[in-house]
Amino acid sequence: MHRNRLRELLDADRPSLGTHIMSSWPSVVELVGHSGMFDYVEFVGEYAPYDLYALDNLGRAVDLFDHMSSMMKIEQEPRTYLAVRALGAGIQNLLFSDPRTVEDVEECVSAVRAEAPGSGGRHGVGMRRDVGLVLEVGTPAFVEALDRAVVALMIEKAEAVENLEDLLSVRGVDMVQFGPADYAMSIGMAGEIHHPRVREAEEYVISTALKMGIAPRAELQGREGAERYLDLGVKHFCIGTDVKVLFDWMADTGGRMMDLLGREPPGSVHEGGPY
């Protein structure tokens, strides 16, 4: 089975760096791998269109790079189905959206871990990519791979923050990520992701996770802002998203070319255009 680089770094208490993609084109994964800069690539499936064949192909692309593992961010529902299919495709680690209660977190963890003594899960045997379809079906290596899968939680609703210690007490949680946009909206402050109340909640999530031995992760668009999180004790980061990288290049480079050509950008003639 493919090496789980993210798990290795967590176990060694070393920093990790990932990047997000929303494209299910496997060549984008290959570009990430060829850069040699990332420990894992996160497919943000919660927001992106995909099918089960796409998950298999993403898993195949990651397998080309021994230095890199994978993660998928999945919707609130149907979390168990999506977790099983992602892991079966060879996507080794999962980020679960919107858990709010202990029961939610228990379902997330049990969807990942094997239904075997000591593992405490309900993930059964399957003939999928992760076991070579027929090579390691139901073997001890399969159980071990599920035990080593990183279970990460999005803490992004007011209820989740209020219940944080109970949620993080569930055995099998490895990593947490605060979601400022969802949290701000859930407390009636939509769009105010830098408001002191939102920042206070984020810092509470980080400090509580560290206190309880859970790795907090921060999401950034780039290097800017990383120092604040390092000062808070965070050493796991996932940076950039393919669609945002493309948009920023189009807006910046296109704008500079339009200036050079001495004309208004075509989008500026419409109300609400980008210029």
PDB file of C-alpha atoms in Angstrom:
ATOM      1  CA  MET A   1       0.000   0.000   0.000  1.00  0.00           C
ATOM      2  CA  HIS A   2       1.085   3.553  -0.694  1.00  0.00           C
ATOM      3  CA  ARG A   3       3.158   5.352   1.918  1.00  0.00           C
ATOM      4  CA  ASN A   4       1.114   7.796   4.034  1.00  0.00           C
ATOM      5  CA  ARG A   5       3.448  10.756   4.273  1.00  0.00           C
ATOM      6  CA  LEU A   6       1.065  12.900   6.321  1.00  0.00           C
ATOM      7  CA  ARG A   7       0.714  10.194   8.973  1.00  0.00           C
ATOM      8  CA  GLU A   8       4.484   9.805   9.146  1.00  0.00           C
ATOM      9  CA  LEU A   9       4.927  13.512   9.808  1.00  0.00           C
ATOM     10  CA  LEU A  10       2.197  13.591  12.451  1.00  0.00           C
ATOM     11  CA  ASP A  11       3.702  10.601  14.241  1.00  0.00           C
ATOM     12  CA  ALA A  12       7.144  12.246  14.177  1.00  0.00           C
ATOM     13  CA  ASP A  13       5.703  15.579  15.420  1.00  0.00           C
ATOM     14  CA  ARG A  14       7.127  17.327  12.362  1.00  0.00           C
ATOM     15  CA  PRO A  15       5.531  20.146  10.314  1.00  0.00           C
ATOM     16  CA  SER A  16       3.500  19.299   7.214  1.00  0.00           C
ATOM     17  CA  LEU A  17       2.502  21.208   4.104  1.00  0.00           C
ATOM     18  CA  GLY A  18      -0.326  20.452   1.702  1.00  0.00           C
ATOM     19  CA  THR A  19      -2.136  22.224  -1.110  1.00  0.00           C
ATOM     20  CA  HIS A  20      -5.768  22.177  -2.270  1.00  0.00           C
ATOM     21  CA  ILE A  21      -7.181  21.247  -5.647  1.00  0.00           C
ATOM     22  CA  MET A  22     -10.755  21.401  -6.896  1.00  0.00           C
ATOM     23  CA  SER A  23      -9.985  20.001 -10.337  1.00  0.00           C
ATOM     24  CA  SER A  24     -10.371  16.230 -10.616  1.00  0.00           C
ATOM     25  CA  TRP A  25      -7.989  16.190 -13.595  1.00  0.00           C
ATOM     26  CA  PRO A  26      -5.200  13.880 -12.358  1.00  0.00           C
ATOM     27  CA  SER A  27      -2.538  15.853 -14.212  1.00  0.00           C
ATOM     28  CA  VAL A  28      -3.022  18.648 -11.669  1.00  0.00           C
ATOM     29  CA  VAL A  29      -2.037  16.160  -8.966  1.00  0.00           C
ATOM     30  CA  GLU A  30       1.001  15.271 -11.059  1.00  0.00           C
ATOM     31  CA  LEU A  31       1.986  18.956 -11.225  1.00  0.00           C
ATOM     32  CA  VAL A  32       1.822  19.142  -7.439  1.00  0.00           C
ATOM     33  CA  GLY A  33       3.949  16.023  -7.193  1.00  0.00           C
ATOM     34  CA  HIS A  34       6.496  17.201  -9.750  1.00  0.00           C
ATOM     35  CA  SER A  35       6.975  20.436  -7.786  1.00  0.00           C
ATOM     36  CA  GLY A  36       8.419  18.355  -4.963  1.00  0.00           C
ATOM     37  CA  MET A  37       7.175  20.912  -2.441  1.00  0.00           C
ATOM     38  CA  PHE A  38       4.166  19.278  -0.798  1.00  0.00           C
ATOM     39  CA  ASP A  39       3.646  16.396   1.598  1.00  0.00           C
ATOM     40  CA  TYR A  40       0.070  15.853   0.462  1.00  0.00           C
ATOM     41  CA  VAL A  41      -2.572  17.131  -1.906  1.00  0.00           C
ATOM     42  CA  GLU A  42      -6.120  17.754  -0.671  1.00  0.00           C
ATOM     43  CA  PHE A  43      -8.978  17.253  -3.117  1.00  0.00           C
ATOM     44  CA  VAL A  44     -11.685  19.649  -1.932  1.00  0.00           C
ATOM     45  CA  GLY A  45     -14.522  17.357  -2.930  1.00  0.00           C
ATOM     46  CA  GLU A  46     -17.040  19.266  -0.826  1.00  0.00           C
ATOM     47  CA  TYR A  47     -17.024  22.026  -3.438  1.00  0.00           C
ATOM     48  CA  ALA A  48     -16.046  20.257  -6.651  1.00  0.00           C
ATOM     49  CA  PRO A  49     -17.861  18.106  -9.214  1.00  0.00           C
ATOM     50  CA  TYR A  50     -16.496  14.568  -9.483  1.00  0.00           C
ATOM     51  CA  ASP A  51     -17.477  10.953  -9.969  1.00  0.00           C
ATOM     52  CA  LEU A  52     -16.120   7.687  -8.572  1.00  0.00           C
ATOM     53  CA  TYR A  53     -13.866   7.193 -11.585  1.00  0.00           C
ATOM     54  CA  ALA A  54     -12.301  10.590 -10.859  1.00  0.00           C
ATOM     55  CA  LEU A  55     -11.484   9.502  -7.298  1.00  0.00           C
ATOM     56  CA  ASP A  56      -9.729   6.381  -8.596  1.00  0.00           C
ATOM     57  CA  ASN A  57      -7.712   8.483 -11.053  1.00  0.00           C
ATOM     58  CA  LEU A  58      -6.725  10.970  -8.369  1.00  0.00           C
ATOM     59  CA  GLY A  59      -5.551   8.048  -6.243  1.00  0.00           C
ATOM     60  CA  ARG A  60      -3.515   6.683  -9.149  1.00  0.00           C
ATOM     61  CA  ALA A  61      -1.850  10.058  -9.723  1.00  0.00           C
ATOM     62  CA  VAL A  62      -0.804  10.350  -6.076  1.00  0.00           C
ATOM     63  CA  ASP A  63       0.661   6.841  -6.225  1.00  0.00           C
ATOM     64  CA  LEU A  64       3.234   8.117  -8.728  1.00  0.00           C
ATOM     65  CA  PHE A  65       4.967  10.100  -5.962  1.00  0.00           C
ATOM     66  CA  ASP A  66       6.468   8.317  -2.968  1.00  0.00           C
ATOM     67  CA  HIS A  67       7.009  11.605  -1.123  1.00  0.00           C
ATOM     68  CA  MET A  68       3.335  12.634  -1.253  1.00  0.00           C
ATOM     69  CA  SER A  69       0.055  11.375   0.177  1.00  0.00           C
ATOM     70  CA  SER A  70      -3.520  12.563  -0.263  1.00  0.00           C
ATOM     71  CA  MET A  71      -6.568  13.899   1.546  1.00  0.00           C
ATOM     72  CA  MET A  72     -10.177  14.525   0.581  1.00  0.00           C
ATOM     73  CA  LYS A  73     -12.554  17.035   2.123  1.00  0.00           C
ATOM     74  CA  ILE A  74     -16.033  15.555   2.117  1.00  0.00           C
ATOM     75  CA  GLU A  75     -19.518  16.833   2.734  1.00  0.00           C
ATOM     76  CA  GLN A  76     -21.516  16.598   5.928  1.00  0.00           C
ATOM     77  CA  GLU A  77     -23.659  13.907   4.285  1.00  0.00           C
ATOM     78  CA  PRO A  78     -23.391  11.144   3.225  1.00  0.00           C
ATOM     79  CA  ARG A  79     -20.094  11.094   5.085  1.00  0.00           C
ATOM     80  CA  THR A  80     -19.784   7.326   5.620  1.00  0.00           C
ATOM     81  CA  TYR A  81     -20.394   6.470   1.964  1.00  0.00           C
ATOM     82  CA  LEU A  82     -17.973   9.127   0.736  1.00  0.00           C
ATOM     83  CA  ALA A  83     -15.325   8.153   3.285  1.00  0.00           C
ATOM     84  CA  VAL A  84     -15.412   4.504   2.228  1.00  0.00           C
ATOM     85  CA  ARG A  85     -15.258   5.372  -1.481  1.00  0.00           C
ATOM     86  CA  ALA A  86     -12.442   7.896  -1.051  1.00  0.00           C
ATOM     87  CA  LEU A  87     -10.318   5.510   0.992  1.00  0.00           C
ATOM     88  CA  GLY A  88     -11.081   2.719  -1.444  1.00  0.00           C
ATOM     89  CA  ALA A  89      -9.852   4.916  -4.294  1.00  0.00           C
ATOM     90  CA  GLY A  90      -6.511   5.253  -2.521  1.00  0.00           C
ATOM     91  CA  ILE A  91      -7.084   8.702  -0.986  1.00  0.00           C
ATOM     92  CA  GLN A  92      -5.531   8.000   2.378  1.00  0.00           C
ATOM     93  CA  ASN A  93      -6.707  10.784   4.692  1.00  0.00           C
ATOM     94  CA  LEU A  94     -10.041  12.508   5.219  1.00  0.00           C
ATOM     95  CA  LEU A  95     -11.197  15.967   6.293  1.00  0.00           C
ATOM     96  CA  PHE A  96     -14.803  15.869   7.484  1.00  0.00           C
ATOM     97  CA  SER A  97     -16.990  18.952   7.118  1.00  0.00           C
ATOM     98  CA  ASP A  98     -19.476  20.214   9.698  1.00  0.00           C
ATOM     99  CA  PRO A  99     -19.324  17.804  12.637  1.00  0.00           C
ATOM    100  CA  ARG A 100     -21.252  19.396  15.481  1.00  0.00           C
ATOM    101  CA  THR A 101     -21.815  16.657  18.060  1.00  0.00           C
ATOM    102  CA  VAL A 102     -19.943  13.758  19.616  1.00  0.00           C
ATOM    103  CA  GLU A 103     -22.178  11.423  17.614  1.00  0.00           C
ATOM    104  CA  ASP A 104     -21.103  13.166  14.390  1.00  0.00           C
ATOM    105  CA  VAL A 105     -17.428  12.715  15.231  1.00  0.00           C
ATOM    106  CA  GLU A 106     -17.909   9.097  16.238  1.00  0.00           C
ATOM    107  CA  GLU A 107     -19.510   8.469  12.844  1.00  0.00           C
ATOM    108  CA  CYS A 108     -16.583  10.142  11.069  1.00  0.00           C
ATOM    109  CA  VAL A 109     -14.008   8.044  12.877  1.00  0.00           C
ATOM    110  CA  SER A 110     -15.904   4.775  12.567  1.00  0.00           C
ATOM    111  CA  ALA A 111     -16.306   5.313   8.807  1.00  0.00           C
ATOM    112  CA  VAL A 112     -12.511   5.333   8.498  1.00  0.00           C
ATOM    113  CA  ARG A 113     -11.298   2.692  10.957  1.00  0.00           C
ATOM    114  CA  ALA A 114     -11.596  -1.019  10.276  1.00  0.00           C
ATOM    115  CA  GLU A 115     -14.257  -3.135  11.941  1.00  0.00           C
ATOM    116  CA  ALA A 116     -11.606  -5.141  13.751  1.00  0.00           C
ATOM    117  CA  PRO A 117     -10.662  -5.674  17.411  1.00  0.00           C
ATOM    118  CA  GLY A 118      -8.812  -2.627  18.696  1.00  0.00           C
ATOM    119  CA  SER A 119      -9.698  -0.427  15.745  1.00  0.00           C
ATOM    120  CA  GLY A 120     -13.222   0.507  16.815  1.00  0.00           C
ATOM    121  CA  GLY A 121     -14.552   1.215  13.339  1.00  0.00           C
ATOM    122  CA  ARG A 122     -17.155  -0.098  10.951  1.00  0.00           C
ATOM    123  CA  HIS A 123     -15.178   0.029   7.711  1.00  0.00           C
ATOM    124  CA  GLY A 124     -15.449  -3.397   6.123  1.00  0.00           C
ATOM    125  CA  VAL A 125     -13.517  -5.314   3.503  1.00  0.00           C
ATOM    126  CA  GLY A 126     -13.790  -4.211  -0.125  1.00  0.00           C
ATOM    127  CA  MET A 127     -12.249  -5.012  -3.498  1.00  0.00           C
ATOM    128  CA  ARG A 128     -11.052  -1.499  -4.310  1.00  0.00           C
ATOM    129  CA  ARG A 129      -7.897   0.303  -5.414  1.00  0.00           C
ATOM    130  CA  ASP A 130      -6.456   0.644  -1.926  1.00  0.00           C
ATOM    131  CA  VAL A 131      -6.001  -3.132  -1.658  1.00  0.00           C
ATOM    132  CA  GLY A 132      -4.965  -3.712  -5.258  1.00  0.00           C
ATOM    133  CA  LEU A 133      -8.535  -4.887  -6.020  1.00  0.00           C
ATOM    134  CA  VAL A 134      -7.659  -8.553  -5.296  1.00  0.00           C
ATOM    135  CA  LEU A 135      -4.178  -8.519  -3.736  1.00  0.00           C
ATOM    136  CA  GLU A 136      -4.633  -7.445  -0.097  1.00  0.00           C
ATOM    137  CA  VAL A 137      -8.366  -7.769   0.456  1.00  0.00           C
ATOM    138  CA  GLY A 138      -9.047  -7.989   4.180  1.00  0.00           C
ATOM    139  CA  THR A 139      -5.401  -8.462   5.138  1.00  0.00           C
ATOM    140  CA  PRO A 140      -3.656  -7.141   8.272  1.00  0.00           C
ATOM    141  CA  ALA A 141      -2.029  -4.516   6.016  1.00  0.00           C
ATOM    142  CA  PHE A 142      -5.498  -3.244   5.111  1.00  0.00           C
ATOM    143  CA  VAL A 143      -6.444  -2.896   8.774  1.00  0.00           C
ATOM    144  CA  GLU A 144      -3.169  -1.108   9.505  1.00  0.00           C
ATOM    145  CA  ALA A 145      -3.658   1.313   6.600  1.00  0.00           C
ATOM    146  CA  LEU A 146      -7.091   2.291   7.934  1.00  0.00           C
ATOM    147  CA  ASP A 147      -5.668   2.710  11.432  1.00  0.00           C
ATOM    148  CA  ARG A 148      -3.045   5.058   9.981  1.00  0.00           C
ATOM    149  CA  ALA A 149      -5.473   7.155   7.955  1.00  0.00           C
ATOM    150  CA  VAL A 150      -5.521  10.730   9.281  1.00  0.00           C
ATOM    151  CA  VAL A 151      -8.961  11.800  10.486  1.00  0.00           C
ATOM    152  CA  ALA A 152      -9.304  15.574  10.379  1.00  0.00           C
ATOM    153  CA  LEU A 153     -12.314  17.639  11.428  1.00  0.00           C
ATOM    154  CA  MET A 154     -13.554  21.022  10.280  1.00  0.00           C
ATOM    155  CA  ILE A 155     -14.567  22.960  13.394  1.00  0.00           C
ATOM    156  CA  GLU A 156     -16.694  25.604  11.762  1.00  0.00           C
ATOM    157  CA  LYS A 157     -20.038  26.026  13.473  1.00  0.00           C
ATOM    158  CA  ALA A 158     -20.824  27.675  16.798  1.00  0.00           C
ATOM    159  CA  GLU A 159     -22.153  24.395  18.179  1.00  0.00           C
ATOM    160  CA  ALA A 160     -18.884  22.629  17.344  1.00  0.00           C
ATOM    161  CA  VAL A 161     -16.824  25.298  19.090  1.00  0.00           C
ATOM    162  CA  GLU A 162     -19.063  25.134  22.152  1.00  0.00           C
ATOM    163  CA  ASN A 163     -18.698  21.338  22.291  1.00  0.00           C
ATOM    164  CA  LEU A 164     -15.046  21.309  21.260  1.00  0.00           C
ATOM    165  CA  GLU A 165     -13.498  19.391  24.154  1.00  0.00           C
ATOM    166  CA  ASP A 166     -16.135  16.662  23.908  1.00  0.00           C
ATOM    167  CA  LEU A 167     -15.613  16.390  20.138  1.00  0.00           C
ATOM    168  CA  LEU A 168     -11.841  16.146  20.455  1.00  0.00           C
ATOM    169  CA  SER A 169     -12.147  13.536  23.184  1.00  0.00           C
ATOM    170  CA  VAL A 170     -13.429  10.995  20.663  1.00  0.00           C
ATOM    171  CA  ARG A 171     -10.710   8.396  20.130  1.00  0.00           C
ATOM    172  CA  GLY A 172      -9.263   8.500  16.639  1.00  0.00           C
ATOM    173  CA  VAL A 173      -9.323  12.247  15.875  1.00  0.00           C
ATOM    174  CA  ASP A 174      -5.911  13.355  14.589  1.00  0.00           C
ATOM    175  CA  MET A 175      -6.254  16.921  13.274  1.00  0.00           C
ATOM    176  CA  VAL A 176      -8.565  19.938  13.406  1.00  0.00           C
ATOM    177  CA  GLN A 177      -9.091  22.871  11.074  1.00  0.00           C
ATOM    178  CA  PHE A 178     -11.043  25.992  12.062  1.00  0.00           C
ATOM    179  CA  GLY A 179     -13.420  27.369   9.423  1.00  0.00           C
ATOM    180  CA  PRO A 180     -13.762  31.136   9.968  1.00  0.00           C
ATOM    181  CA  ALA A 181     -16.272  31.786   7.168  1.00  0.00           C
ATOM    182  CA  ASP A 182     -18.758  29.180   8.322  1.00  0.00           C
ATOM    183  CA  TYR A 183     -18.239  30.098  11.957  1.00  0.00           C
ATOM    184  CA  ALA A 184     -18.842  33.800  11.275  1.00  0.00           C
ATOM    185  CA  MET A 185     -22.030  32.980   9.386  1.00  0.00           C
ATOM    186  CA  SER A 186     -23.230  30.650  12.143  1.00  0.00           C
ATOM    187  CA  ILE A 187     -23.021  33.450  14.736  1.00  0.00           C
ATOM    188  CA  GLY A 188     -24.781  35.997  12.512  1.00  0.00           C
ATOM    189  CA  MET A 189     -21.639  37.763  11.274  1.00  0.00           C
ATOM    190  CA  ALA A 190     -21.461  36.531   7.683  1.00  0.00           C
ATOM    191  CA  GLY A 191     -18.338  37.690   5.876  1.00  0.00           C
ATOM    192  CA  GLU A 192     -16.616  39.070   8.993  1.00  0.00           C
ATOM    193  CA  ILE A 193     -13.911  36.412   9.141  1.00  0.00           C
ATOM    194  CA  HIS A 194     -11.392  38.765  10.796  1.00  0.00           C
ATOM    195  CA  HIS A 195     -13.773  40.006  13.517  1.00  0.00           C
ATOM    196  CA  PRO A 196     -12.327  39.686  17.045  1.00  0.00           C
ATOM    197  CA  ARG A 197     -15.043  37.182  18.009  1.00  0.00           C
ATOM    198  CA  VAL A 198     -14.064  34.936  15.098  1.00  0.00           C
ATOM    199  CA  ARG A 199     -10.352  35.283  15.846  1.00  0.00           C
ATOM    200  CA  GLU A 200     -11.034  34.485  19.496  1.00  0.00           C
ATOM    201  CA  ALA A 201     -12.883  31.296  18.545  1.00  0.00           C
ATOM    202  CA  GLU A 202     -10.076  30.263  16.194  1.00  0.00           C
ATOM    203  CA  GLU A 203      -7.440  30.754  18.873  1.00  0.00           C
ATOM    204  CA  TYR A 204      -9.570  28.782  21.324  1.00  0.00           C
ATOM    205  CA  VAL A 205      -9.797  25.900  18.847  1.00  0.00           C
ATOM    206  CA  ILE A 206      -6.026  25.916  18.308  1.00  0.00           C
ATOM    207  CA  SER A 207      -5.097  26.133  21.986  1.00  0.00           C
ATOM    208  CA  THR A 208      -7.626  23.454  22.975  1.00  0.00           C
ATOM    209  CA  ALA A 209      -6.418  21.103  20.260  1.00  0.00           C
ATOM    210  CA  LEU A 210      -2.812  21.522  21.355  1.00  0.00           C
ATOM    211  CA  LYS A 211      -3.776  20.950  24.989  1.00  0.00           C
ATOM    212  CA  MET A 212      -5.555  17.715  24.036  1.00  0.00           C
ATOM    213  CA  GLY A 213      -2.783  16.395  21.805  1.00  0.00           C
ATOM    214  CA  ILE A 214      -4.619  17.015  18.511  1.00  0.00           C
ATOM    215  CA  ALA A 215      -2.758  18.685  15.641  1.00  0.00           C
ATOM    216  CA  PRO A 216      -4.291  22.018  14.548  1.00  0.00           C
ATOM    217  CA  ARG A 217      -3.954  22.932  10.878  1.00  0.00           C
ATOM    218  CA  ALA A 218      -4.235  26.341   9.226  1.00  0.00           C
ATOM    219  CA  GLU A 219      -5.365  27.148   5.688  1.00  0.00           C
ATOM    220  CA  LEU A 220      -3.769  30.060   3.852  1.00  0.00           C
ATOM    221  CA  GLN A 221      -3.672  31.289   0.274  1.00  0.00           C
ATOM    222  CA  GLY A 222       0.096  31.719   0.474  1.00  0.00           C
ATOM    223  CA  ARG A 223       2.945  32.358   2.862  1.00  0.00           C
ATOM    224  CA  GLU A 224       1.446  35.598   4.170  1.00  0.00           C
ATOM    225  CA  GLY A 225      -0.033  35.235   7.638  1.00  0.00           C
ATOM    226  CA  ALA A 226       1.793  32.042   8.533  1.00  0.00           C
ATOM    227  CA  GLU A 227       3.779  33.709  11.320  1.00  0.00           C
ATOM    228  CA  ARG A 228       0.641  34.333  13.379  1.00  0.00           C
ATOM    229  CA  TYR A 229      -0.197  30.640  13.312  1.00  0.00           C
ATOM    230  CA  LEU A 230       3.363  29.592  14.058  1.00  0.00           C
ATOM    231  CA  ASP A 231       3.274  31.856  17.112  1.00  0.00           C
ATOM    232  CA  LEU A 232       0.060  30.099  18.206  1.00  0.00           C
ATOM    233  CA  GLY A 233       1.798  26.721  17.976  1.00  0.00           C
ATOM    234  CA  VAL A 234       0.461  25.578  14.585  1.00  0.00           C
ATOM    235  CA  LYS A 235       2.910  23.705  12.354  1.00  0.00           C
ATOM    236  CA  HIS A 236       0.574  22.063   9.836  1.00  0.00           C
ATOM    237  CA  PHE A 237      -0.534  24.125   6.842  1.00  0.00           C
ATOM    238  CA  CYS A 238      -2.509  23.643   3.644  1.00  0.00           C
ATOM    239  CA  ILE A 239      -1.980  26.509   1.226  1.00  0.00           C
ATOM    240  CA  GLY A 240      -3.467  27.694  -2.042  1.00  0.00           C
ATOM    241  CA  THR A 241      -6.299  26.357  -4.201  1.00  0.00           C
ATOM    242  CA  ASP A 242      -5.948  25.719  -7.921  1.00  0.00           C
ATOM    243  CA  VAL A 243      -8.988  27.817  -8.877  1.00  0.00           C
ATOM    244  CA  LYS A 244      -7.824  30.796  -6.778  1.00  0.00           C
ATOM    245  CA  VAL A 245      -4.311  30.572  -8.234  1.00  0.00           C
ATOM    246  CA  LEU A 246      -5.804  30.678 -11.745  1.00  0.00           C
ATOM    247  CA  PHE A 247      -8.139  33.576 -10.945  1.00  0.00           C
ATOM    248  CA  ASP A 248      -5.394  35.655  -9.328  1.00  0.00           C
ATOM    249  CA  TRP A 249      -3.128  35.143 -12.353  1.00  0.00           C
ATOM    250  CA  MET A 250      -5.895  36.067 -14.789  1.00  0.00           C
ATOM    251  CA  ALA A 251      -6.868  39.201 -12.870  1.00  0.00           C
ATOM    252  CA  ASP A 252      -3.310  40.394 -12.262  1.00  0.00           C
ATOM    253  CA  THR A 253      -1.607  39.506 -15.534  1.00  0.00           C
ATOM    254  CA  GLY A 254      -4.647  40.358 -17.655  1.00  0.00           C
ATOM    255  CA  GLY A 255      -4.959  43.722 -15.911  1.00  0.00           C
ATOM    256  CA  ARG A 256      -1.319  44.594 -16.511  1.00  0.00           C
ATOM    257  CA  MET A 257      -1.607  43.643 -20.179  1.00  0.00           C
ATOM    258  CA  MET A 258      -4.730  45.792 -20.560  1.00  0.00           C
ATOM    259  CA  ASP A 259      -2.804  48.712 -19.047  1.00  0.00           C
ATOM    260  CA  LEU A 260      -0.007  48.120 -21.531  1.00  0.00           C
ATOM    261  CA  LEU A 261      -2.516  48.071 -24.397  1.00  0.00           C
ATOM    262  CA  GLY A 262      -4.097  51.298 -23.152  1.00  0.00           C
ATOM    263  CA  ARG A 263      -7.649  49.978 -22.982  1.00  0.00           C
ATOM    264  CA  GLU A 264     -10.321  49.145 -20.454  1.00  0.00           C
ATOM    265  CA  PRO A 265     -10.777  45.474 -19.586  1.00  0.00           C
ATOM    266  CA  PRO A 266     -13.909  44.072 -21.258  1.00  0.00           C
ATOM    267  CA  GLY A 267     -15.327  43.038 -17.879  1.00  0.00           C
ATOM    268  CA  SER A 268     -15.229  46.609 -16.595  1.00  0.00           C
ATOM    269  CA  VAL A 269     -18.204  47.691 -18.737  1.00  0.00           C
ATOM    270  CA  HIS A 270     -20.555  45.586 -16.617  1.00  0.00           C
ATOM    271  CA  GLU A 271     -21.669  46.580 -13.148  1.00  0.00           C
ATOM    272  CA  GLY A 272     -19.946  44.349 -10.639  1.00  0.00           C
ATOM    273  CA  GLY A 273     -17.143  43.451 -13.064  1.00  0.00           C
ATOM    274  CA  PRO A 274     -13.677  42.644 -11.727  1.00  0.00           C
ATOM    275  CA  TYR A 275     -12.240  46.135 -12.496  1.00  0.00           C
TER     276      TYR A 275
END
